[in-house]
Amino acid sequence: MFPLGIEPYLIGGIVIGIGVSLVYLTTGLHATQSSFFTTTLSWISKRPYFLQKKYLESRGWRMTFAIGVILGAFIYSITLATEGFFTTSVEWYRLAIGGFLVGFGTRLSKGCTSGHGISGLASLSTTSLLAVITFITIGILTALFVQNIGVIL
């Protein structure tokens, strides 16, 4: 079940927990990135939707948080990763379709899986609990469906 042992997962969970806690304790905000794209557009768009107060006030910490996530992954990939910088056998169009579906689902559910699953559940949000149950259920059903029909895209 844990091909690399349990330590990497345990350490990752502890680091994520500490990071989420630090963001909440220092800012009072949940460490989520589902509105990062919208917040980023508040810097360059003149449309009223992107200039809402909530996007303008959170764009600084969201950008810092996103850069930290990217930088952390980069540092890991050049120091500890055994498989190299980036590897996948998935075709680009499947990645694009998956990215679109994830983005659509994130906006539809008003949050991403990690936002609901980590920050939302930690704050005892009923909405996040229902979202996580939905994510897991649909994920299992999709995996079973794809397994039964084969990957045809």
mmCIF file of C-alpha atoms in Angstrom:
data_model
loop_
_atom_site.group_PDB
_atom_site.id
_atom_site.type_symbol
_atom_site.label_atom_id
_atom_site.label_comp_id
_atom_site.label_asym_id
_atom_site.label_seq_id
_atom_site.Cartn_x
_atom_site.Cartn_y
_atom_site.Cartn_z
ATOM 1 C CA MET A 1 0.000 0.000 0.000
ATOM 2 C CA PHE A 2 2.937 2.344 0.676
ATOM 3 C CA PRO A 3 5.625 1.434 -1.873
ATOM 4 C CA LEU A 4 8.133 3.942 -0.466
ATOM 5 C CA GLY A 5 7.284 3.230 3.167
ATOM 6 C CA ILE A 6 5.008 5.387 5.277
ATOM 7 C CA GLU A 7 7.600 8.046 6.160
ATOM 8 C CA PRO A 8 7.279 10.285 3.042
ATOM 9 C CA TYR A 9 3.502 10.424 3.437
ATOM 10 C CA LEU A 10 3.723 11.080 7.162
ATOM 11 C CA ILE A 11 6.292 13.836 6.692
ATOM 12 C CA GLY A 12 4.246 15.359 3.852
ATOM 13 C CA GLY A 13 1.104 15.358 5.978
ATOM 14 C CA ILE A 14 2.902 17.007 8.881
ATOM 15 C CA VAL A 15 4.428 19.684 6.624
ATOM 16 C CA ILE A 16 1.052 20.399 5.002
ATOM 17 C CA GLY A 17 -0.603 20.583 8.421
ATOM 18 C CA ILE A 18 2.029 22.986 9.739
ATOM 19 C CA GLY A 19 1.797 25.120 6.593
ATOM 20 C CA VAL A 20 -1.999 25.345 6.678
ATOM 21 C CA SER A 21 -1.906 26.121 10.395
ATOM 22 C CA LEU A 22 0.701 28.856 9.950
ATOM 23 C CA VAL A 23 -1.270 30.526 7.168
ATOM 24 C CA TYR A 24 -4.442 30.441 9.269
ATOM 25 C CA LEU A 25 -2.762 31.610 12.481
ATOM 26 C CA THR A 26 -0.890 34.465 10.812
ATOM 27 C CA THR A 27 -3.587 35.671 8.401
ATOM 28 C CA GLY A 28 -6.885 34.200 9.581
ATOM 29 C CA LEU A 29 -7.358 32.835 6.051
ATOM 30 C CA HIS A 30 -7.675 29.292 4.774
ATOM 31 C CA ALA A 31 -4.678 28.142 2.720
ATOM 32 C CA THR A 32 -6.505 27.355 -0.485
ATOM 33 C CA GLN A 33 -5.733 28.155 -4.092
ATOM 34 C CA SER A 34 -9.007 27.571 -5.930
ATOM 35 C CA SER A 35 -9.527 31.286 -6.526
ATOM 36 C CA PHE A 36 -5.872 31.927 -7.351
ATOM 37 C CA PHE A 37 -6.551 32.382 -11.072
ATOM 38 C CA THR A 38 -9.390 34.818 -10.411
ATOM 39 C CA THR A 39 -7.279 36.675 -7.871
ATOM 40 C CA THR A 40 -4.357 36.864 -10.300
ATOM 41 C CA LEU A 41 -6.599 38.343 -12.984
ATOM 42 C CA SER A 42 -7.419 41.176 -10.572
ATOM 43 C CA TRP A 43 -3.952 42.583 -11.334
ATOM 44 C CA ILE A 44 -4.482 42.834 -15.087
ATOM 45 C CA SER A 45 -8.226 42.918 -15.776
ATOM 46 C CA LYS A 46 -10.439 45.993 -15.624
ATOM 47 C CA ARG A 47 -13.637 43.948 -15.414
ATOM 48 C CA PRO A 48 -15.644 44.642 -12.228
ATOM 49 C CA TYR A 49 -15.922 40.932 -11.372
ATOM 50 C CA PHE A 50 -12.149 40.627 -10.963
ATOM 51 C CA LEU A 51 -11.899 43.881 -9.009
ATOM 52 C CA GLN A 52 -14.063 42.709 -6.127
ATOM 53 C CA LYS A 53 -12.682 43.530 -2.689
ATOM 54 C CA LYS A 54 -12.178 39.854 -1.767
ATOM 55 C CA TYR A 55 -9.899 39.309 -4.777
ATOM 56 C CA LEU A 56 -7.945 42.516 -4.338
ATOM 57 C CA GLU A 57 -7.304 41.884 -0.633
ATOM 58 C CA SER A 58 -6.114 38.299 -1.014
ATOM 59 C CA ARG A 59 -4.018 38.445 -4.155
ATOM 60 C CA GLY A 60 -0.712 39.155 -2.399
ATOM 61 C CA TRP A 61 -0.770 36.160 -0.069
ATOM 62 C CA ARG A 62 -2.271 33.889 -2.744
ATOM 63 C CA MET A 63 0.572 34.741 -5.134
ATOM 64 C CA THR A 64 3.148 34.149 -2.391
ATOM 65 C CA PHE A 65 1.495 30.848 -1.509
ATOM 66 C CA ALA A 66 1.414 29.705 -5.163
ATOM 67 C CA ILE A 67 5.054 30.634 -5.710
ATOM 68 C CA GLY A 68 5.939 28.676 -2.564
ATOM 69 C CA VAL A 69 4.108 25.590 -3.825
ATOM 70 C CA ILE A 70 5.862 25.768 -7.200
ATOM 71 C CA LEU A 71 9.243 26.493 -5.638
ATOM 72 C CA GLY A 72 8.832 23.638 -3.150
ATOM 73 C CA ALA A 73 8.032 21.181 -5.945
ATOM 74 C CA PHE A 74 11.005 22.435 -7.969
ATOM 75 C CA ILE A 75 13.413 22.104 -5.028
ATOM 76 C CA TYR A 76 12.136 18.590 -4.335
ATOM 77 C CA SER A 77 12.517 17.592 -7.983
ATOM 78 C CA ILE A 78 16.156 18.686 -8.187
ATOM 79 C CA THR A 79 17.209 17.362 -4.779
ATOM 80 C CA LEU A 80 15.226 14.301 -3.704
ATOM 81 C CA ALA A 81 13.156 13.018 -6.630
ATOM 82 C CA THR A 82 14.507 9.783 -8.082
ATOM 83 C CA GLU A 83 12.418 9.995 -11.259
ATOM 84 C CA GLY A 84 13.752 13.346 -12.482
ATOM 85 C CA PHE A 85 12.286 16.779 -12.954
ATOM 86 C CA PHE A 86 8.972 15.839 -14.566
ATOM 87 C CA THR A 87 7.793 12.559 -15.931
ATOM 88 C CA THR A 88 4.471 11.426 -17.284
ATOM 89 C CA SER A 89 3.341 9.084 -20.002
ATOM 90 C CA VAL A 90 0.002 10.870 -20.310
ATOM 91 C CA GLU A 91 -0.583 12.602 -23.639
ATOM 92 C CA TRP A 92 -0.818 16.414 -23.631
ATOM 93 C CA TYR A 93 -4.444 16.468 -24.751
ATOM 94 C CA ARG A 94 -5.485 14.217 -21.848
ATOM 95 C CA LEU A 95 -3.687 16.549 -19.462
ATOM 96 C CA ALA A 96 -5.471 19.523 -21.064
ATOM 97 C CA ILE A 97 -8.900 17.862 -20.845
ATOM 98 C CA GLY A 98 -8.244 16.826 -17.252
ATOM 99 C CA GLY A 99 -7.057 20.328 -16.359
ATOM 100 C CA PHE A 100 -10.185 21.866 -17.857
ATOM 101 C CA LEU A 101 -12.462 19.430 -15.996
ATOM 102 C CA VAL A 102 -10.640 20.005 -12.710
ATOM 103 C CA GLY A 103 -10.840 23.772 -13.159
ATOM 104 C CA PHE A 104 -14.534 23.594 -14.015
ATOM 105 C CA GLY A 105 -15.262 21.337 -11.046
ATOM 106 C CA THR A 106 -13.267 23.554 -8.725
ATOM 107 C CA ARG A 107 -15.302 26.616 -9.655
ATOM 108 C CA LEU A 108 -18.558 24.629 -9.540
ATOM 109 C CA SER A 109 -17.859 23.318 -6.023
ATOM 110 C CA LYS A 110 -16.431 26.644 -4.818
ATOM 111 C CA GLY A 111 -13.145 25.015 -3.895
ATOM 112 C CA CYS A 112 -10.637 22.363 -4.818
ATOM 113 C CA THR A 113 -10.153 18.941 -3.300
ATOM 114 C CA SER A 114 -7.254 20.047 -1.130
ATOM 115 C CA GLY A 115 -9.004 23.232 -0.045
ATOM 116 C CA HIS A 116 -12.121 21.366 1.054
ATOM 117 C CA GLY A 117 -10.235 18.290 2.252
ATOM 118 C CA ILE A 118 -7.558 20.032 4.293
ATOM 119 C CA SER A 119 -8.697 23.516 5.272
ATOM 120 C CA GLY A 120 -12.443 22.914 5.041
ATOM 121 C CA LEU A 121 -12.526 19.720 7.072
ATOM 122 C CA ALA A 122 -10.095 21.178 9.613
ATOM 123 C CA SER A 123 -12.554 24.021 10.199
ATOM 124 C CA LEU A 124 -15.420 21.508 10.543
ATOM 125 C CA SER A 125 -17.242 22.824 7.473
ATOM 126 C CA THR A 126 -20.312 20.762 6.575
ATOM 127 C CA THR A 127 -20.079 22.043 2.996
ATOM 128 C CA SER A 128 -16.494 20.804 2.752
ATOM 129 C CA LEU A 129 -17.443 17.421 4.187
ATOM 130 C CA LEU A 130 -20.157 17.012 1.543
ATOM 131 C CA ALA A 131 -17.752 18.197 -1.166
ATOM 132 C CA VAL A 132 -15.067 15.689 -0.114
ATOM 133 C CA ILE A 133 -17.602 12.845 -0.027
ATOM 134 C CA THR A 134 -18.733 13.857 -3.531
ATOM 135 C CA PHE A 135 -15.133 14.107 -4.827
ATOM 136 C CA ILE A 136 -14.222 10.671 -3.488
ATOM 137 C CA THR A 137 -17.421 9.026 -4.710
ATOM 138 C CA ILE A 138 -17.154 10.462 -8.234
ATOM 139 C CA GLY A 139 -13.427 9.648 -8.324
ATOM 140 C CA ILE A 140 -14.060 6.007 -7.436
ATOM 141 C CA LEU A 141 -16.916 5.704 -9.928
ATOM 142 C CA THR A 142 -14.830 7.321 -12.677
ATOM 143 C CA ALA A 143 -11.874 5.023 -11.982
ATOM 144 C CA LEU A 144 -14.133 1.965 -12.097
ATOM 145 C CA PHE A 145 -15.756 3.185 -15.314
ATOM 146 C CA VAL A 146 -12.417 3.840 -17.021
ATOM 147 C CA GLN A 147 -11.066 0.487 -15.824
ATOM 148 C CA ASN A 148 -14.086 -1.369 -17.207
ATOM 149 C CA ILE A 149 -14.147 0.293 -20.638
ATOM 150 C CA GLY A 150 -10.420 0.851 -21.038
ATOM 151 C CA VAL A 151 -8.824 4.179 -21.761
ATOM 152 C CA ILE A 152 -10.202 5.251 -25.132
ATOM 153 C CA LEU A 153 -9.295 8.945 -25.451
#
